[in-house]
Amino acid sequence: MSVVSYDLNKSPIGIFDSGIGGLTVVKAIQAALPFERIVYFGDTARVPYGPKSQVAIRKYAADDTAILMRYQPKMIIVACNTVSALALDVVEKSCGHIPVIGVLKAGASMAVQVTKNQRIGVIGTQATICSNAYACAINELDADIEVISQACPLFVPLAEEGFVNHPATKLVAEHYLADLRKENIDTLVLGCTHYPILRQVIGETVGSGIRIIDSAEAVALKTSELLTESAMLNRSQKASVPHLLVSDLPQKFSNLYQLFMGSEQPDVDLVEV
Ligand code: DGL
């Protein structure tokens, strides 16, 4: 049994993703738990993960976890659906005793609670959609739900470029979402943490009346429950800025952070993977 020798309450929450996508989770955690310290790693040297093989994604997952473990986190949030779908067990094994929450199950369970007509659309990276992990997680909760999935690989580079309301994003969204629009879904899961950055365009393209599920909000709720139940909430009443780490181009990450988080330009540390 491992003995924890540091103060868990004051320890940070470790969060990682391939790039800026996980910042949607950081934002949701800050809103729900403003006094928690956060250490965030974006693997900007190897983004995107979605078109890569399962072998590569599992290696990245182990590397990303090892980087966060240097900061003695009290828990890890896998703010990446691709890793949650294909390598959650790798993260759990690499971090030993501390709890791990992945975005995928949180998003799936929120969608099941929301749908009225039992028809849920899921969009995600190639790897996430091919793994069928969302359909499995949703049908485990309710076997009668029909899940219609669509990979949208170009959404990740568009988000990484900051093309939030760009005509190119609209064009790509029209292309990817045309078939989904004919499927009479009432709920659409943004099954990639980069996609909430493009939420406005995605929402306009699928049309009003479809409830959009952002797994970041679901994961923040789950995190808050976990820390409360295990008495691990930070008792400090002081909000702190997240410690940001990337594996390449810290300045670009800092610019995008400022754009998406609406904050001052943050310091970003470069780490080797
Ligand atoms: N944002 C990640 C996800 O939720 C990874 C996207 C990628 O790097 O392709 O799947």
PDB file of C-alpha atoms and ligand atoms in Angstrom:
ATOM      1  CA  MET A   1       0.000   0.000   0.000  1.00  0.00           C
ATOM      2  CA  SER A   2       1.360   3.441  -0.867  1.00  0.00           C
ATOM      3  CA  VAL A   3       1.699   6.024   1.887  1.00  0.00           C
ATOM      4  CA  VAL A   4       0.823   9.596   0.953  1.00  0.00           C
ATOM      5  CA  SER A   5       3.251  11.954   2.651  1.00  0.00           C
ATOM      6  CA  TYR A   6       1.950  15.272   1.321  1.00  0.00           C
ATOM      7  CA  ASP A   7      -1.131  17.306   2.253  1.00  0.00           C
ATOM      8  CA  LEU A   8      -3.795  16.098  -0.172  1.00  0.00           C
ATOM      9  CA  ASN A   9      -6.146  19.005   0.440  1.00  0.00           C
ATOM     10  CA  LYS A  10      -3.573  21.521  -0.725  1.00  0.00           C
ATOM     11  CA  SER A  11      -2.326  19.365  -3.579  1.00  0.00           C
ATOM     12  CA  PRO A  12      -3.301  20.358  -7.110  1.00  0.00           C
ATOM     13  CA  ILE A  13      -5.731  18.642  -9.442  1.00  0.00           C
ATOM     14  CA  GLY A  14      -3.731  17.342 -12.408  1.00  0.00           C
ATOM     15  CA  ILE A  15      -5.431  17.783 -15.777  1.00  0.00           C
ATOM     16  CA  PHE A  16      -4.132  16.841 -19.210  1.00  0.00           C
ATOM     17  CA  ASP A  17      -5.064  16.832 -22.877  1.00  0.00           C
ATOM     18  CA  SER A  18      -3.243  16.791 -26.218  1.00  0.00           C
ATOM     19  CA  GLY A  19      -3.402  20.596 -26.461  1.00  0.00           C
ATOM     20  CA  ILE A  20      -5.775  23.420 -25.637  1.00  0.00           C
ATOM     21  CA  GLY A  21      -8.946  21.272 -25.632  1.00  0.00           C
ATOM     22  CA  GLY A  22      -8.616  20.442 -21.948  1.00  0.00           C
ATOM     23  CA  LEU A  23      -8.855  24.142 -21.125  1.00  0.00           C
ATOM     24  CA  THR A  24     -12.621  23.737 -21.486  1.00  0.00           C
ATOM     25  CA  VAL A  25     -12.337  21.393 -18.504  1.00  0.00           C
ATOM     26  CA  VAL A  26     -10.049  23.813 -16.615  1.00  0.00           C
ATOM     27  CA  LYS A  27     -12.674  26.527 -17.084  1.00  0.00           C
ATOM     28  CA  ALA A  28     -15.462  24.297 -15.763  1.00  0.00           C
ATOM     29  CA  ILE A  29     -13.354  23.212 -12.753  1.00  0.00           C
ATOM     30  CA  GLN A  30     -12.483  26.819 -11.936  1.00  0.00           C
ATOM     31  CA  ALA A  31     -16.176  27.742 -12.029  1.00  0.00           C
ATOM     32  CA  ALA A  32     -17.221  24.821  -9.821  1.00  0.00           C
ATOM     33  CA  LEU A  33     -14.178  24.712  -7.493  1.00  0.00           C
ATOM     34  CA  PRO A  34     -12.538  28.158  -7.509  1.00  0.00           C
ATOM     35  CA  PHE A  35     -10.115  27.437  -4.649  1.00  0.00           C
ATOM     36  CA  GLU A  36      -8.560  24.303  -6.095  1.00  0.00           C
ATOM     37  CA  ARG A  37      -5.017  24.478  -7.412  1.00  0.00           C
ATOM     38  CA  ILE A  38      -4.635  23.146 -10.952  1.00  0.00           C
ATOM     39  CA  VAL A  39      -1.640  21.861 -12.852  1.00  0.00           C
ATOM     40  CA  TYR A  40      -2.418  21.486 -16.558  1.00  0.00           C
ATOM     41  CA  PHE A  41      -0.372  19.689 -19.183  1.00  0.00           C
ATOM     42  CA  GLY A  42      -1.057  20.145 -22.917  1.00  0.00           C
ATOM     43  CA  ASP A  43       0.954  17.803 -25.111  1.00  0.00           C
ATOM     44  CA  THR A  44       1.333  20.397 -27.856  1.00  0.00           C
ATOM     45  CA  ALA A  45       4.314  18.614 -29.409  1.00  0.00           C
ATOM     46  CA  ARG A  46       2.138  15.622 -30.321  1.00  0.00           C
ATOM     47  CA  VAL A  47      -1.328  17.105 -30.892  1.00  0.00           C
ATOM     48  CA  PRO A  48      -3.581  15.824 -32.467  1.00  0.00           C
ATOM     49  CA  TYR A  49      -4.061  12.456 -30.765  1.00  0.00           C
ATOM     50  CA  GLY A  50      -7.261  11.568 -32.643  1.00  0.00           C
ATOM     51  CA  PRO A  51      -5.719  10.282 -35.913  1.00  0.00           C
ATOM     52  CA  LYS A  52      -3.003   8.252 -34.091  1.00  0.00           C
ATOM     53  CA  SER A  53      -2.918   4.501 -33.382  1.00  0.00           C
ATOM     54  CA  GLN A  54      -4.022   2.968 -30.110  1.00  0.00           C
ATOM     55  CA  VAL A  55      -0.396   2.022 -29.364  1.00  0.00           C
ATOM     56  CA  ALA A  56       0.732   5.640 -29.717  1.00  0.00           C
ATOM     57  CA  ILE A  57      -2.190   7.012 -27.696  1.00  0.00           C
ATOM     58  CA  ARG A  58      -1.489   4.584 -24.825  1.00  0.00           C
ATOM     59  CA  LYS A  59       2.166   5.645 -24.763  1.00  0.00           C
ATOM     60  CA  TYR A  60       1.184   9.337 -24.724  1.00  0.00           C
ATOM     61  CA  ALA A  61      -1.244   8.650 -21.880  1.00  0.00           C
ATOM     62  CA  ALA A  62       1.539   7.102 -19.764  1.00  0.00           C
ATOM     63  CA  ASP A  63       3.928   9.985 -20.531  1.00  0.00           C
ATOM     64  CA  ASP A  64       1.315  12.658 -19.757  1.00  0.00           C
ATOM     65  CA  THR A  65       0.440  11.034 -16.440  1.00  0.00           C
ATOM     66  CA  ALA A  66       4.123  10.754 -15.481  1.00  0.00           C
ATOM     67  CA  ILE A  67       4.590  14.489 -16.088  1.00  0.00           C
ATOM     68  CA  LEU A  68       1.629  15.399 -13.863  1.00  0.00           C
ATOM     69  CA  MET A  69       2.711  12.959 -11.131  1.00  0.00           C
ATOM     70  CA  ARG A  70       5.841  15.102 -10.549  1.00  0.00           C
ATOM     71  CA  TYR A  71       3.502  17.702  -9.054  1.00  0.00           C
ATOM     72  CA  GLN A  72       1.974  15.273  -6.515  1.00  0.00           C
ATOM     73  CA  PRO A  73      -1.655  15.781  -7.573  1.00  0.00           C
ATOM     74  CA  LYS A  74      -4.547  14.632  -5.389  1.00  0.00           C
ATOM     75  CA  MET A  75      -6.389  13.373  -8.458  1.00  0.00           C
ATOM     76  CA  ILE A  76      -6.074  13.301 -12.230  1.00  0.00           C
ATOM     77  CA  ILE A  77      -8.660  14.418 -14.751  1.00  0.00           C
ATOM     78  CA  VAL A  78      -8.203  13.011 -18.220  1.00  0.00           C
ATOM     79  CA  ALA A  79      -9.517  16.012 -20.163  1.00  0.00           C
ATOM     80  CA  CYS A  80      -9.175  14.090 -23.400  1.00  0.00           C
ATOM     81  CA  ASN A  81     -11.905  11.846 -24.771  1.00  0.00           C
ATOM     82  CA  THR A  82      -9.433  10.012 -26.988  1.00  0.00           C
ATOM     83  CA  VAL A  83      -7.324   8.944 -23.990  1.00  0.00           C
ATOM     84  CA  SER A  84     -10.470   8.295 -21.930  1.00  0.00           C
ATOM     85  CA  ALA A  85     -11.717   5.971 -24.686  1.00  0.00           C
ATOM     86  CA  LEU A  86      -8.496   4.087 -25.392  1.00  0.00           C
ATOM     87  CA  ALA A  87      -6.150   4.397 -22.432  1.00  0.00           C
ATOM     88  CA  LEU A  88      -7.927   5.221 -19.177  1.00  0.00           C
ATOM     89  CA  ASP A  89      -6.524   2.006 -17.672  1.00  0.00           C
ATOM     90  CA  VAL A  90      -2.989   3.187 -18.541  1.00  0.00           C
ATOM     91  CA  VAL A  91      -3.549   6.417 -16.608  1.00  0.00           C
ATOM     92  CA  GLU A  92      -5.030   4.534 -13.642  1.00  0.00           C
ATOM     93  CA  LYS A  93      -2.073   2.155 -13.558  1.00  0.00           C
ATOM     94  CA  SER A  94       0.496   4.952 -13.918  1.00  0.00           C
ATOM     95  CA  CYS A  95      -0.800   7.001 -11.008  1.00  0.00           C
ATOM     96  CA  GLY A  96      -1.269   4.263  -8.423  1.00  0.00           C
ATOM     97  CA  HIS A  97      -3.357   5.347  -5.499  1.00  0.00           C
ATOM     98  CA  ILE A  98      -4.927   8.609  -6.614  1.00  0.00           C
ATOM     99  CA  PRO A  99      -8.390   8.840  -8.220  1.00  0.00           C
ATOM    100  CA  VAL A 100      -8.771   9.324 -11.967  1.00  0.00           C
ATOM    101  CA  ILE A 101     -11.790  10.786 -13.739  1.00  0.00           C
ATOM    102  CA  GLY A 102     -12.167  10.643 -17.515  1.00  0.00           C
ATOM    103  CA  VAL A 103     -14.405  12.945 -19.535  1.00  0.00           C
ATOM    104  CA  LEU A 104     -16.075  10.200 -21.531  1.00  0.00           C
ATOM    105  CA  LYS A 105     -18.206   8.499 -18.873  1.00  0.00           C
ATOM    106  CA  ALA A 106     -19.248  11.847 -17.410  1.00  0.00           C
ATOM    107  CA  GLY A 107     -20.447  13.047 -20.832  1.00  0.00           C
ATOM    108  CA  ALA A 108     -22.214   9.778 -21.622  1.00  0.00           C
ATOM    109  CA  SER A 109     -24.169   9.778 -18.379  1.00  0.00           C
ATOM    110  CA  MET A 110     -25.210  13.411 -18.789  1.00  0.00           C
ATOM    111  CA  ALA A 111     -26.499  12.680 -22.313  1.00  0.00           C
ATOM    112  CA  VAL A 112     -28.540   9.716 -21.065  1.00  0.00           C
ATOM    113  CA  GLN A 113     -30.171  11.942 -18.435  1.00  0.00           C
ATOM    114  CA  VAL A 114     -31.018  14.627 -20.993  1.00  0.00           C
ATOM    115  CA  THR A 115     -32.389  12.757 -24.038  1.00  0.00           C
ATOM    116  CA  LYS A 116     -36.155  12.523 -24.368  1.00  0.00           C
ATOM    117  CA  ASN A 117     -36.439  10.652 -27.665  1.00  0.00           C
ATOM    118  CA  GLN A 118     -33.629   8.147 -26.961  1.00  0.00           C
ATOM    119  CA  ARG A 119     -31.606   9.287 -29.989  1.00  0.00           C
ATOM    120  CA  ILE A 120     -28.176  10.699 -29.158  1.00  0.00           C
ATOM    121  CA  GLY A 121     -25.563  11.979 -31.598  1.00  0.00           C
ATOM    122  CA  VAL A 122     -21.880  11.781 -30.653  1.00  0.00           C
ATOM    123  CA  ILE A 123     -19.097  13.632 -32.425  1.00  0.00           C
ATOM    124  CA  GLY A 124     -15.432  13.016 -31.623  1.00  0.00           C
ATOM    125  CA  THR A 125     -12.009  12.240 -32.997  1.00  0.00           C
ATOM    126  CA  GLN A 126     -11.384   9.332 -35.359  1.00  0.00           C
ATOM    127  CA  ALA A 127      -9.918   7.228 -32.545  1.00  0.00           C
ATOM    128  CA  THR A 128     -12.769   7.934 -30.115  1.00  0.00           C
ATOM    129  CA  ILE A 129     -15.504   7.202 -32.666  1.00  0.00           C
ATOM    130  CA  CYS A 130     -13.772   4.045 -33.978  1.00  0.00           C
ATOM    131  CA  SER A 131     -13.382   2.735 -30.419  1.00  0.00           C
ATOM    132  CA  ASN A 132     -17.189   2.807 -30.015  1.00  0.00           C
ATOM    133  CA  ALA A 133     -16.553   3.748 -26.379  1.00  0.00           C
ATOM    134  CA  TYR A 134     -19.345   6.357 -26.260  1.00  0.00           C
ATOM    135  CA  ALA A 135     -21.988   3.999 -27.658  1.00  0.00           C
ATOM    136  CA  CYS A 136     -20.875   1.341 -25.138  1.00  0.00           C
ATOM    137  CA  ALA A 137     -20.934   3.775 -22.195  1.00  0.00           C
ATOM    138  CA  ILE A 138     -24.373   5.113 -23.200  1.00  0.00           C
ATOM    139  CA  ASN A 139     -25.878   1.670 -23.850  1.00  0.00           C
ATOM    140  CA  GLU A 140     -24.496   0.376 -20.562  1.00  0.00           C
ATOM    141  CA  LEU A 141     -26.714   2.976 -18.895  1.00  0.00           C
ATOM    142  CA  ASP A 142     -29.689   2.507 -21.237  1.00  0.00           C
ATOM    143  CA  ALA A 143     -29.669  -0.252 -23.842  1.00  0.00           C
ATOM    144  CA  ASP A 144     -32.650   1.238 -25.727  1.00  0.00           C
ATOM    145  CA  ILE A 145     -30.860   4.432 -26.735  1.00  0.00           C
ATOM    146  CA  GLU A 146     -29.811   4.752 -30.364  1.00  0.00           C
ATOM    147  CA  VAL A 147     -26.336   6.311 -30.700  1.00  0.00           C
ATOM    148  CA  ILE A 148     -25.384   7.917 -34.022  1.00  0.00           C
ATOM    149  CA  SER A 149     -21.657   8.732 -34.210  1.00  0.00           C
ATOM    150  CA  GLN A 150     -19.609  10.931 -36.482  1.00  0.00           C
ATOM    151  CA  ALA A 151     -15.847  11.569 -36.500  1.00  0.00           C
ATOM    152  CA  CYS A 152     -14.910  15.234 -37.074  1.00  0.00           C
ATOM    153  CA  PRO A 153     -11.084  15.169 -37.222  1.00  0.00           C
ATOM    154  CA  LEU A 154     -10.584  18.658 -38.680  1.00  0.00           C
ATOM    155  CA  PHE A 155     -12.292  20.320 -35.718  1.00  0.00           C
ATOM    156  CA  VAL A 156      -9.159  19.821 -33.567  1.00  0.00           C
ATOM    157  CA  PRO A 157      -6.693  21.740 -35.801  1.00  0.00           C
ATOM    158  CA  LEU A 158      -9.335  24.433 -36.369  1.00  0.00           C
ATOM    159  CA  ALA A 159      -9.683  24.892 -32.599  1.00  0.00           C
ATOM    160  CA  GLU A 160      -5.889  24.838 -32.126  1.00  0.00           C
ATOM    161  CA  GLU A 161      -5.643  27.629 -34.723  1.00  0.00           C
ATOM    162  CA  GLY A 162      -8.244  29.701 -32.885  1.00  0.00           C
ATOM    163  CA  PHE A 163     -10.666  29.526 -35.870  1.00  0.00           C
ATOM    164  CA  VAL A 164     -13.615  29.923 -33.521  1.00  0.00           C
ATOM    165  CA  ASN A 165     -16.015  31.724 -35.865  1.00  0.00           C
ATOM    166  CA  HIS A 166     -14.117  31.381 -39.115  1.00  0.00           C
ATOM    167  CA  PRO A 167     -15.942  30.597 -42.407  1.00  0.00           C
ATOM    168  CA  ALA A 168     -13.667  27.547 -42.832  1.00  0.00           C
ATOM    169  CA  THR A 169     -15.024  26.140 -39.567  1.00  0.00           C
ATOM    170  CA  LYS A 170     -18.591  26.687 -40.761  1.00  0.00           C
ATOM    171  CA  LEU A 171     -17.843  24.909 -44.045  1.00  0.00           C
ATOM    172  CA  VAL A 172     -16.234  21.937 -42.297  1.00  0.00           C
ATOM    173  CA  ALA A 173     -19.107  21.761 -39.794  1.00  0.00           C
ATOM    174  CA  GLU A 174     -21.670  21.707 -42.636  1.00  0.00           C
ATOM    175  CA  HIS A 175     -19.795  18.817 -44.207  1.00  0.00           C
ATOM    176  CA  TYR A 176     -19.428  16.712 -41.056  1.00  0.00           C
ATOM    177  CA  LEU A 177     -22.849  17.355 -39.555  1.00  0.00           C
ATOM    178  CA  ALA A 178     -25.046  17.050 -42.676  1.00  0.00           C
ATOM    179  CA  ASP A 179     -25.906  13.371 -42.095  1.00  0.00           C
ATOM    180  CA  LEU A 180     -26.407  13.794 -38.343  1.00  0.00           C
ATOM    181  CA  ARG A 181     -29.007  16.479 -39.041  1.00  0.00           C
ATOM    182  CA  LYS A 182     -31.212  13.890 -40.772  1.00  0.00           C
ATOM    183  CA  GLU A 183     -31.123  11.496 -37.814  1.00  0.00           C
ATOM    184  CA  ASN A 184     -33.741  13.118 -35.590  1.00  0.00           C
ATOM    185  CA  ILE A 185     -31.394  13.281 -32.590  1.00  0.00           C
ATOM    186  CA  ASP A 186     -32.439  15.490 -29.666  1.00  0.00           C
ATOM    187  CA  THR A 187     -29.031  15.462 -27.935  1.00  0.00           C
ATOM    188  CA  LEU A 188     -25.513  15.934 -29.285  1.00  0.00           C
ATOM    189  CA  VAL A 189     -22.443  15.019 -27.234  1.00  0.00           C
ATOM    190  CA  LEU A 190     -19.307  17.036 -27.921  1.00  0.00           C
ATOM    191  CA  GLY A 191     -17.121  13.951 -27.501  1.00  0.00           C
ATOM    192  CA  CYS A 192     -13.836  15.829 -27.795  1.00  0.00           C
ATOM    193  CA  THR A 193     -12.742  18.543 -25.397  1.00  0.00           C
ATOM    194  CA  HIS A 194     -11.615  20.745 -28.280  1.00  0.00           C
ATOM    195  CA  TYR A 195     -15.151  20.942 -29.676  1.00  0.00           C
ATOM    196  CA  PRO A 196     -16.718  23.254 -27.051  1.00  0.00           C
ATOM    197  CA  ILE A 197     -14.318  25.909 -28.390  1.00  0.00           C
ATOM    198  CA  LEU A 198     -16.307  25.670 -31.669  1.00  0.00           C
ATOM    199  CA  ARG A 199     -19.628  25.259 -29.869  1.00  0.00           C
ATOM    200  CA  GLN A 200     -21.322  28.235 -31.466  1.00  0.00           C
ATOM    201  CA  VAL A 201     -20.680  27.076 -35.035  1.00  0.00           C
ATOM    202  CA  ILE A 202     -21.546  23.461 -34.183  1.00  0.00           C
ATOM    203  CA  GLY A 203     -24.774  24.566 -32.472  1.00  0.00           C
ATOM    204  CA  GLU A 204     -25.833  26.777 -35.392  1.00  0.00           C
ATOM    205  CA  THR A 205     -25.086  23.980 -37.858  1.00  0.00           C
ATOM    206  CA  VAL A 206     -27.078  21.235 -36.120  1.00  0.00           C
ATOM    207  CA  GLY A 207     -29.888  23.702 -35.441  1.00  0.00           C
ATOM    208  CA  SER A 208     -31.739  24.836 -32.373  1.00  0.00           C
ATOM    209  CA  GLY A 209     -33.765  22.282 -30.452  1.00  0.00           C
ATOM    210  CA  ILE A 210     -30.802  19.926 -30.086  1.00  0.00           C
ATOM    211  CA  ARG A 211     -29.359  19.877 -26.600  1.00  0.00           C
ATOM    212  CA  ILE A 212     -25.565  20.063 -26.694  1.00  0.00           C
ATOM    213  CA  ILE A 213     -23.636  18.163 -24.036  1.00  0.00           C
ATOM    214  CA  ASP A 214     -20.231  19.472 -23.031  1.00  0.00           C
ATOM    215  CA  SER A 215     -18.521  16.787 -20.973  1.00  0.00           C
ATOM    216  CA  ALA A 216     -16.414  19.466 -19.230  1.00  0.00           C
ATOM    217  CA  GLU A 217     -19.406  20.523 -17.135  1.00  0.00           C
ATOM    218  CA  ALA A 218     -20.234  16.904 -16.315  1.00  0.00           C
ATOM    219  CA  VAL A 219     -16.671  16.199 -15.232  1.00  0.00           C
ATOM    220  CA  ALA A 220     -16.547  19.301 -13.019  1.00  0.00           C
ATOM    221  CA  LEU A 221     -19.652  18.110 -11.195  1.00  0.00           C
ATOM    222  CA  LYS A 222     -18.164  14.636 -10.734  1.00  0.00           C
ATOM    223  CA  THR A 223     -14.892  16.129  -9.454  1.00  0.00           C
ATOM    224  CA  SER A 224     -16.698  18.285  -6.946  1.00  0.00           C
ATOM    225  CA  GLU A 225     -18.611  15.241  -5.637  1.00  0.00           C
ATOM    226  CA  LEU A 226     -15.459  13.146  -5.404  1.00  0.00           C
ATOM    227  CA  LEU A 227     -13.428  15.772  -3.520  1.00  0.00           C
ATOM    228  CA  THR A 228     -16.310  16.499  -1.145  1.00  0.00           C
ATOM    229  CA  GLU A 229     -16.995  12.814  -0.376  1.00  0.00           C
ATOM    230  CA  SER A 230     -13.311  12.053   0.191  1.00  0.00           C
ATOM    231  CA  ALA A 231     -12.752  15.233   2.270  1.00  0.00           C
ATOM    232  CA  MET A 232     -10.058  16.390  -0.160  1.00  0.00           C
ATOM    233  CA  LEU A 233     -11.351  19.884  -0.953  1.00  0.00           C
ATOM    234  CA  ASN A 234      -8.800  22.650  -0.584  1.00  0.00           C
ATOM    235  CA  ARG A 235      -9.724  24.583   2.568  1.00  0.00           C
ATOM    236  CA  SER A 236      -7.967  27.725   1.353  1.00  0.00           C
ATOM    237  CA  GLN A 237     -10.227  30.597   0.293  1.00  0.00           C
ATOM    238  CA  LYS A 238      -7.714  31.959  -2.179  1.00  0.00           C
ATOM    239  CA  ALA A 239      -8.077  31.376  -5.904  1.00  0.00           C
ATOM    240  CA  SER A 240      -4.808  30.639  -7.681  1.00  0.00           C
ATOM    241  CA  VAL A 241      -3.865  30.678 -11.354  1.00  0.00           C
ATOM    242  CA  PRO A 242      -3.302  27.268 -12.958  1.00  0.00           C
ATOM    243  CA  HIS A 243       0.255  26.052 -13.427  1.00  0.00           C
ATOM    244  CA  LEU A 244       0.490  25.526 -17.189  1.00  0.00           C
ATOM    245  CA  LEU A 245       2.863  23.078 -18.872  1.00  0.00           C
ATOM    246  CA  VAL A 246       3.254  22.216 -22.546  1.00  0.00           C
ATOM    247  CA  SER A 247       5.603  20.042 -24.578  1.00  0.00           C
ATOM    248  CA  ASP A 248       6.083  22.611 -27.395  1.00  0.00           C
ATOM    249  CA  LEU A 249       5.400  26.257 -28.353  1.00  0.00           C
ATOM    250  CA  PRO A 250       4.603  27.782 -24.939  1.00  0.00           C
ATOM    251  CA  GLN A 251       4.064  31.238 -26.418  1.00  0.00           C
ATOM    252  CA  LYS A 252       1.384  30.018 -28.829  1.00  0.00           C
ATOM    253  CA  PHE A 253      -0.346  28.213 -25.955  1.00  0.00           C
ATOM    254  CA  SER A 254      -0.189  31.345 -23.831  1.00  0.00           C
ATOM    255  CA  ASN A 255      -1.851  33.395 -26.613  1.00  0.00           C
ATOM    256  CA  LEU A 256      -4.613  30.837 -27.074  1.00  0.00           C
ATOM    257  CA  TYR A 257      -5.121  30.580 -23.310  1.00  0.00           C
ATOM    258  CA  GLN A 258      -5.650  34.331 -23.160  1.00  0.00           C
ATOM    259  CA  LEU A 259      -8.145  34.145 -26.044  1.00  0.00           C
ATOM    260  CA  PHE A 260     -10.225  31.254 -24.670  1.00  0.00           C
ATOM    261  CA  MET A 261     -10.039  31.918 -20.962  1.00  0.00           C
ATOM    262  CA  GLY A 262     -10.410  35.695 -21.276  1.00  0.00           C
ATOM    263  CA  SER A 263      -7.561  36.189 -18.822  1.00  0.00           C
ATOM    264  CA  GLU A 264      -4.215  37.914 -18.646  1.00  0.00           C
ATOM    265  CA  GLN A 265      -1.510  36.292 -20.726  1.00  0.00           C
ATOM    266  CA  PRO A 266      -0.224  33.465 -18.487  1.00  0.00           C
ATOM    267  CA  ASP A 267       3.259  32.034 -17.983  1.00  0.00           C
ATOM    268  CA  VAL A 268       3.597  28.633 -19.612  1.00  0.00           C
ATOM    269  CA  ASP A 269       6.440  26.208 -18.819  1.00  0.00           C
ATOM    270  CA  LEU A 270       8.007  23.952 -21.402  1.00  0.00           C
ATOM    271  CA  VAL A 271       8.532  20.291 -20.386  1.00  0.00           C
ATOM    272  CA  GLU A 272      10.118  17.446 -22.267  1.00  0.00           C
ATOM    273  CA  VAL A 273       8.100  14.349 -23.136  1.00  0.00           C
TER     274      VAL A 273
HETATM  275  N1  DGL B   1      -9.193  16.972 -26.991  1.00  0.00           N
HETATM  276  C1  DGL B   1      -8.922  15.589 -27.146  1.00  0.00           C
HETATM  277  C2  DGL B   1     -10.155  14.754 -27.096  1.00  0.00           C
HETATM  278  O1  DGL B   1     -11.024  15.078 -26.310  1.00  0.00           O
HETATM  279  C3  DGL B   1      -7.878  15.219 -28.162  1.00  0.00           C
HETATM  280  C4  DGL B   1      -8.104  15.693 -29.556  1.00  0.00           C
HETATM  281  C5  DGL B   1      -6.911  15.342 -30.450  1.00  0.00           C
HETATM  282  O2  DGL B   1      -5.787  15.623 -30.032  1.00  0.00           O
HETATM  283  O3  DGL B   1      -7.130  14.811 -31.544  1.00  0.00           O
HETATM  284  O4  DGL B   1     -10.291  13.757 -27.744  1.00  0.00           O
END
